[in-house]
Amino acid sequence: LLTFAGDQFRFRLSRSTAPSPSWQYWQGGAGWGTVAVDFFPTPVEINATNKNFSWNQALPGGSFLEDGRQYRTQIRSRDRAGNVEADKESTFIFDTTKPSVAVSTPANNAFTNITAFTVQGTADDRVSYGSGQDFESGFSVSGASVAVQRLSDDQWWGGAGFNQGAQFWNSGAFTGASSGTFSYALTLTANASYYVVARGLDLAGNLQTSLTTNYFIVDTTNPSSLATSPTGSVSSVTSISGTAQDAAPGELAASGVVLLKIKKLAGGDD
């Protein structure tokens, strides 16, 4: 079996740049250029019997890798008989931007009479520093999570009921790639108020930390109204008045609260 020696392993690193798709090659240190530069990390034998080797190429720290860029590695090896393998390429995206996920349904301060409810919202992991630096990792199908708290007892939805004493995250169903929508279905308790919040986790492991909470109410009780004046027999009517109410936590609408109908009964003078 042959062993490595000298420059028998070659490594190249390049990054996306404008105009896309174009590449800049690592020159060593913090430099990048248009000409490919070869590096030859020393292979380290890890199995003497099978002659297996590992290799490692150190990279500069700090801001050497930039958010929003795609990077490409090109490697190949050569044995001591002169046999050279074809170049092998792989790419990865460097993403340090936290995603943004927000609830759109229910809206903040919304009312609903639906208990078999679906939380919906938007999810975005896009970045844009310009051409060549507009790559993002995106979301998995479960990259958007939802937490719902029932305020009557401060319990959180745990996937099958409001049975969690601490904030509990449930994986929603995300549709899209770097941006899209998500949904999560649950069963709400009637005539109760809630908080709902969502967060995102992208494929690079960036977790959203700036969150927005929506407050909403489930109200399944019909309101009640009553005409209180006039009553009995009157000689003239200039107005009709009454009362209207809705049991808590429901509230009457801001307008169009009472629908009034007047019907003439049979009998009497016109």
CSV table of C-alpha atoms in Angstrom, one decimal:
chain,number,residue,atom,x,y,z
A,1,LEU,CA,0.0,0.0,0.0
A,2,LEU,CA,1.2,3.5,-0.9
A,3,THR,CA,1.6,6.3,1.5
A,4,PHE,CA,1.3,10.1,1.2
A,5,ALA,CA,4.3,12.3,0.9
A,6,GLY,CA,5.0,15.9,0.0
A,7,ASP,CA,2.3,17.7,-2.0
A,8,GLN,CA,0.1,14.6,-2.5
A,9,PHE,CA,-3.0,16.3,-1.1
A,10,ARG,CA,-4.2,19.7,-2.6
A,11,PHE,CA,-6.8,22.0,-1.1
A,12,ARG,CA,-8.5,25.2,-2.5
A,13,LEU,CA,-11.1,27.5,-1.0
A,14,SER,CA,-13.2,30.0,-2.9
A,15,ARG,CA,-16.1,32.3,-2.1
A,16,SER,CA,-19.1,33.7,-4.0
A,17,THR,CA,-18.7,37.3,-5.3
A,18,ALA,CA,-20.3,39.7,-7.7
A,19,PRO,CA,-21.4,39.3,-10.4
A,20,SER,CA,-23.0,36.1,-9.3
A,21,PRO,CA,-22.1,33.4,-10.0
A,22,SER,CA,-18.4,34.3,-9.7
A,23,TRP,CA,-15.7,33.1,-7.3
A,24,GLN,CA,-12.8,34.6,-5.5
A,25,TYR,CA,-10.0,32.3,-4.3
A,26,TRP,CA,-8.4,32.3,-0.9
A,27,GLN,CA,-4.8,33.6,-1.2
A,28,GLY,CA,-3.8,32.8,2.4
A,29,GLY,CA,-4.2,35.0,5.4
A,30,ALA,CA,-7.2,37.3,5.0
A,31,GLY,CA,-6.7,37.8,1.2
A,32,TRP,CA,-8.9,36.8,-1.6
A,33,GLY,CA,-8.2,37.1,-5.4
A,34,THR,CA,-9.2,35.9,-8.8
A,35,VAL,CA,-6.3,33.4,-9.2
A,36,ALA,CA,-6.6,30.0,-7.6
A,37,VAL,CA,-4.0,29.3,-4.9
A,38,ASP,CA,-3.2,25.7,-3.8
A,39,PHE,CA,-2.6,24.6,-0.2
A,40,PHE,CA,-1.1,21.3,0.8
A,41,PRO,CA,-2.1,20.3,4.3
A,42,THR,CA,-0.1,17.4,5.7
A,43,PRO,CA,-2.1,14.2,5.9
A,44,VAL,CA,-1.9,12.4,9.2
A,45,GLU,CA,-2.0,8.6,9.3
A,46,ILE,CA,-4.9,7.3,11.4
A,47,ASN,CA,-4.8,3.6,10.4
A,48,ALA,CA,-1.4,2.1,9.6
A,49,THR,CA,-2.9,-1.2,8.4
A,50,ASN,CA,-5.3,0.3,5.9
A,51,LYS,CA,-3.2,3.4,5.3
A,52,ASN,CA,-6.1,5.7,6.1
A,53,PHE,CA,-5.2,9.4,6.5
A,54,SER,CA,-6.9,12.5,7.8
A,55,TRP,CA,-6.2,16.1,7.0
A,56,ASN,CA,-6.9,19.6,8.4
A,57,GLN,CA,-6.6,23.0,6.9
A,58,ALA,CA,-6.6,25.9,9.4
A,59,LEU,CA,-8.4,29.0,8.5
A,60,PRO,CA,-8.1,32.6,9.9
A,61,GLY,CA,-10.5,33.4,12.6
A,62,GLY,CA,-12.5,36.6,13.3
A,63,SER,CA,-14.5,37.9,10.3
A,64,PHE,CA,-12.7,35.8,7.7
A,65,LEU,CA,-15.9,34.0,6.8
A,66,GLU,CA,-18.6,36.5,5.9
A,67,ASP,CA,-22.4,36.3,6.5
A,68,GLY,CA,-24.4,35.7,3.3
A,69,ARG,CA,-21.6,34.1,1.2
A,70,GLN,CA,-21.4,30.7,-0.3
A,71,TYR,CA,-18.0,28.9,0.0
A,72,ARG,CA,-16.6,26.2,-2.2
A,73,THR,CA,-13.8,23.7,-1.4
A,74,GLN,CA,-11.9,21.8,-4.1
A,75,ILE,CA,-9.8,18.9,-3.0
A,76,ARG,CA,-7.8,16.1,-4.7
A,77,SER,CA,-5.2,13.6,-3.7
A,78,ARG,CA,-2.3,11.9,-5.5
A,79,ASP,CA,-0.5,8.7,-4.6
A,80,ARG,CA,3.2,7.9,-4.9
A,81,ALA,CA,2.6,6.1,-8.2
A,82,GLY,CA,1.4,9.4,-9.7
A,83,ASN,CA,-2.3,8.5,-9.9
A,84,VAL,CA,-4.4,11.7,-9.4
A,85,GLU,CA,-8.1,11.7,-8.5
A,86,ALA,CA,-10.5,14.1,-10.1
A,87,ASP,CA,-11.3,17.3,-8.2
A,88,LYS,CA,-14.0,16.9,-5.6
A,89,GLU,CA,-16.1,20.0,-4.9
A,90,SER,CA,-18.4,20.8,-2.0
A,91,THR,CA,-20.1,24.0,-1.0
A,92,PHE,CA,-21.4,25.5,2.2
A,93,ILE,CA,-23.2,28.7,3.2
A,94,PHE,CA,-22.0,30.9,6.0
A,95,ASP,CA,-25.1,32.3,7.7
A,96,THR,CA,-25.0,34.3,11.0
A,97,THR,CA,-28.3,36.2,10.5
A,98,LYS,CA,-31.2,35.3,12.8
A,99,PRO,CA,-34.4,34.5,11.0
A,100,SER,CA,-37.6,36.4,11.4
A,101,VAL,CA,-40.9,34.6,12.1
A,102,ALA,CA,-44.2,36.3,13.0
A,103,VAL,CA,-47.8,35.4,13.6
A,104,SER,CA,-50.3,36.9,11.2
A,105,THR,CA,-53.4,34.9,12.3
A,106,PRO,CA,-54.6,35.6,14.9
A,107,ALA,CA,-53.8,39.3,14.7
A,108,ASN,CA,-53.0,41.1,17.9
A,109,ASN,CA,-56.2,41.9,19.9
A,110,ALA,CA,-58.3,39.7,17.6
A,111,PHE,CA,-61.5,37.8,18.4
A,112,THR,CA,-62.5,34.5,17.0
A,113,ASN,CA,-65.4,32.0,17.6
A,114,ILE,CA,-63.4,29.1,16.3
A,115,THR,CA,-61.9,26.6,18.8
A,116,ALA,CA,-60.4,24.2,16.3
A,117,PHE,CA,-57.9,26.9,15.4
A,118,THR,CA,-54.9,27.2,13.1
A,119,VAL,CA,-52.1,29.7,13.9
A,120,GLN,CA,-50.6,31.0,10.7
A,121,GLY,CA,-47.7,33.4,10.0
A,122,THR,CA,-44.7,34.3,7.9
A,123,ALA,CA,-41.1,33.2,8.1
A,124,ASP,CA,-38.1,34.9,6.5
A,125,ASP,CA,-34.4,34.0,6.5
A,126,ARG,CA,-33.3,36.1,3.6
A,127,VAL,CA,-30.2,38.4,3.6
A,128,SER,CA,-28.9,40.7,0.9
A,129,TYR,CA,-25.5,42.4,1.1
A,130,GLY,CA,-25.5,42.6,-2.7
A,131,SER,CA,-24.7,40.2,-5.5
A,132,GLY,CA,-22.6,37.3,-4.4
A,133,GLN,CA,-23.4,37.8,-0.8
A,134,ASP,CA,-27.1,37.0,-0.8
A,135,PHE,CA,-27.1,33.4,0.3
A,136,GLU,CA,-29.0,32.1,3.3
A,137,SER,CA,-29.5,28.7,4.9
A,138,GLY,CA,-33.3,28.8,5.0
A,139,PHE,CA,-35.6,26.7,7.1
A,140,SER,CA,-36.4,23.0,7.6
A,141,VAL,CA,-40.1,22.0,7.4
A,142,SER,CA,-40.2,22.4,11.2
A,143,GLY,CA,-38.1,25.6,11.4
A,144,ALA,CA,-41.0,27.7,12.7
A,145,SER,CA,-42.3,27.0,16.2
A,146,VAL,CA,-45.4,28.3,18.1
A,147,ALA,CA,-46.1,28.8,21.8
A,148,VAL,CA,-49.7,29.4,23.0
A,149,GLN,CA,-50.6,30.4,26.6
A,150,ARG,CA,-54.1,30.3,28.1
A,151,LEU,CA,-54.4,33.3,30.4
A,152,SER,CA,-57.1,31.9,32.7
A,153,ASP,CA,-54.7,29.5,34.3
A,154,ASP,CA,-51.3,30.5,32.7
A,155,GLN,CA,-51.0,27.0,31.1
A,156,TRP,CA,-49.1,26.5,27.8
A,157,TRP,CA,-50.2,24.3,25.0
A,158,GLY,CA,-48.2,21.1,25.2
A,159,GLY,CA,-49.2,19.4,21.9
A,160,ALA,CA,-52.3,17.7,23.2
A,161,GLY,CA,-53.7,20.1,25.7
A,162,PHE,CA,-52.9,23.1,27.9
A,163,ASN,CA,-50.7,21.1,30.3
A,164,GLN,CA,-47.4,22.9,30.5
A,165,GLY,CA,-46.5,25.3,33.3
A,166,ALA,CA,-43.6,26.8,31.4
A,167,GLN,CA,-43.4,28.2,27.9
A,168,PHE,CA,-43.5,25.2,25.5
A,169,TRP,CA,-42.6,25.4,21.8
A,170,ASN,CA,-44.5,23.3,19.2
A,171,SER,CA,-43.1,22.8,15.7
A,172,GLY,CA,-45.2,24.3,12.9
A,173,ALA,CA,-45.4,23.2,9.3
A,174,PHE,CA,-43.2,25.5,7.2
A,175,THR,CA,-43.7,25.9,3.4
A,176,GLY,CA,-41.0,27.6,1.4
A,177,ALA,CA,-37.2,27.8,1.3
A,178,SER,CA,-35.5,30.9,2.6
A,179,SER,CA,-38.9,32.6,3.1
A,180,GLY,CA,-42.5,31.3,3.2
A,181,THR,CA,-45.4,30.6,5.5
A,182,PHE,CA,-46.1,28.3,8.5
A,183,SER,CA,-49.1,26.9,10.2
A,184,TYR,CA,-49.9,25.1,13.4
A,185,ALA,CA,-53.3,23.6,14.4
A,186,LEU,CA,-54.5,23.2,18.0
A,187,THR,CA,-57.7,23.1,20.0
A,188,LEU,CA,-58.6,26.1,22.1
A,189,THR,CA,-60.8,26.4,25.1
A,190,ALA,CA,-64.0,28.4,24.4
A,191,ASN,CA,-64.5,31.8,26.1
A,192,ALA,CA,-60.9,32.3,27.1
A,193,SER,CA,-58.1,34.7,26.3
A,194,TYR,CA,-54.6,33.7,25.0
A,195,TYR,CA,-51.1,34.8,24.1
A,196,VAL,CA,-49.4,33.4,21.0
A,197,VAL,CA,-45.8,33.8,19.9
A,198,ALA,CA,-43.7,32.3,17.2
A,199,ARG,CA,-39.9,32.0,16.6
A,200,GLY,CA,-37.7,30.6,13.9
A,201,LEU,CA,-34.6,28.4,13.7
A,202,ASP,CA,-32.7,28.3,10.4
A,203,LEU,CA,-30.6,25.4,9.1
A,204,ALA,CA,-27.4,27.1,10.2
A,205,GLY,CA,-28.6,27.0,13.8
A,206,ASN,CA,-29.5,30.7,14.2
A,207,LEU,CA,-32.3,31.0,16.7
A,208,GLN,CA,-34.6,34.0,16.6
A,209,THR,CA,-34.6,36.0,19.9
A,210,SER,CA,-36.6,39.1,19.1
A,211,LEU,CA,-40.2,37.9,19.5
A,212,THR,CA,-43.6,39.6,19.1
A,213,THR,CA,-46.6,38.3,21.2
A,214,ASN,CA,-50.2,38.5,19.9
A,215,TYR,CA,-53.1,38.6,22.3
A,216,PHE,CA,-56.5,37.2,21.2
A,217,ILE,CA,-59.8,36.0,22.6
A,218,VAL,CA,-62.0,33.0,21.8
A,219,ASP,CA,-65.6,33.9,22.3
A,220,THR,CA,-68.4,31.4,21.4
A,221,THR,CA,-71.2,33.0,23.5
A,222,ASN,CA,-73.9,34.9,21.6
A,223,PRO,CA,-74.4,38.5,22.8
A,224,SER,CA,-77.8,39.6,24.1
A,225,SER,CA,-79.8,42.8,23.5
A,226,LEU,CA,-83.2,44.1,24.7
A,227,ALA,CA,-85.4,47.0,23.7
A,228,THR,CA,-86.4,48.9,26.9
A,229,SER,CA,-88.2,52.0,25.5
A,230,PRO,CA,-90.9,52.6,24.5
A,231,THR,CA,-93.1,50.1,26.2
A,232,GLY,CA,-96.9,49.7,26.6
A,233,SER,CA,-99.1,52.3,24.7
A,234,VAL,CA,-97.6,55.6,23.7
A,235,SER,CA,-99.0,58.4,21.5
A,236,SER,CA,-95.7,59.2,19.8
A,237,VAL,CA,-92.2,57.7,19.4
A,238,THR,CA,-89.1,59.8,18.6
A,239,SER,CA,-86.5,57.2,19.5
A,240,ILE,CA,-86.1,53.6,20.5
A,241,SER,CA,-83.5,52.6,23.1
A,242,GLY,CA,-82.3,49.5,24.9
A,243,THR,CA,-79.4,47.5,26.2
A,244,ALA,CA,-76.8,45.2,24.7
A,245,GLN,CA,-74.2,43.0,26.4
A,246,ASP,CA,-71.7,40.3,25.8
A,247,ALA,CA,-70.4,38.0,28.5
A,248,ALA,CA,-66.7,38.3,29.3
A,249,PRO,CA,-64.2,37.8,27.8
A,250,GLY,CA,-66.2,38.7,24.7
A,251,GLU,CA,-66.8,42.3,23.7
A,252,LEU,CA,-69.4,44.0,21.6
A,253,ALA,CA,-68.3,45.3,18.2
A,254,ALA,CA,-67.3,48.9,17.8
A,255,SER,CA,-70.1,49.5,15.3
A,256,GLY,CA,-73.2,47.7,14.1
A,257,VAL,CA,-73.8,46.4,17.6
A,258,VAL,CA,-77.6,46.1,17.4
A,259,LEU,CA,-79.7,45.3,14.4
A,260,LEU,CA,-83.1,46.9,14.9
A,261,LYS,CA,-86.3,45.8,13.0
A,262,ILE,CA,-89.7,47.4,13.4
A,263,LYS,CA,-92.8,45.5,12.4
A,264,LYS,CA,-96.3,46.7,12.1
A,265,LEU,CA,-98.7,44.3,13.7
A,266,ALA,CA,-102.2,43.6,12.4
A,267,GLY,CA,-105.1,45.8,13.8
A,268,GLY,CA,-105.4,49.3,14.9
A,269,ASP,CA,-105.7,52.5,12.8
A,270,ASP,CA,-103.1,53.3,10.1
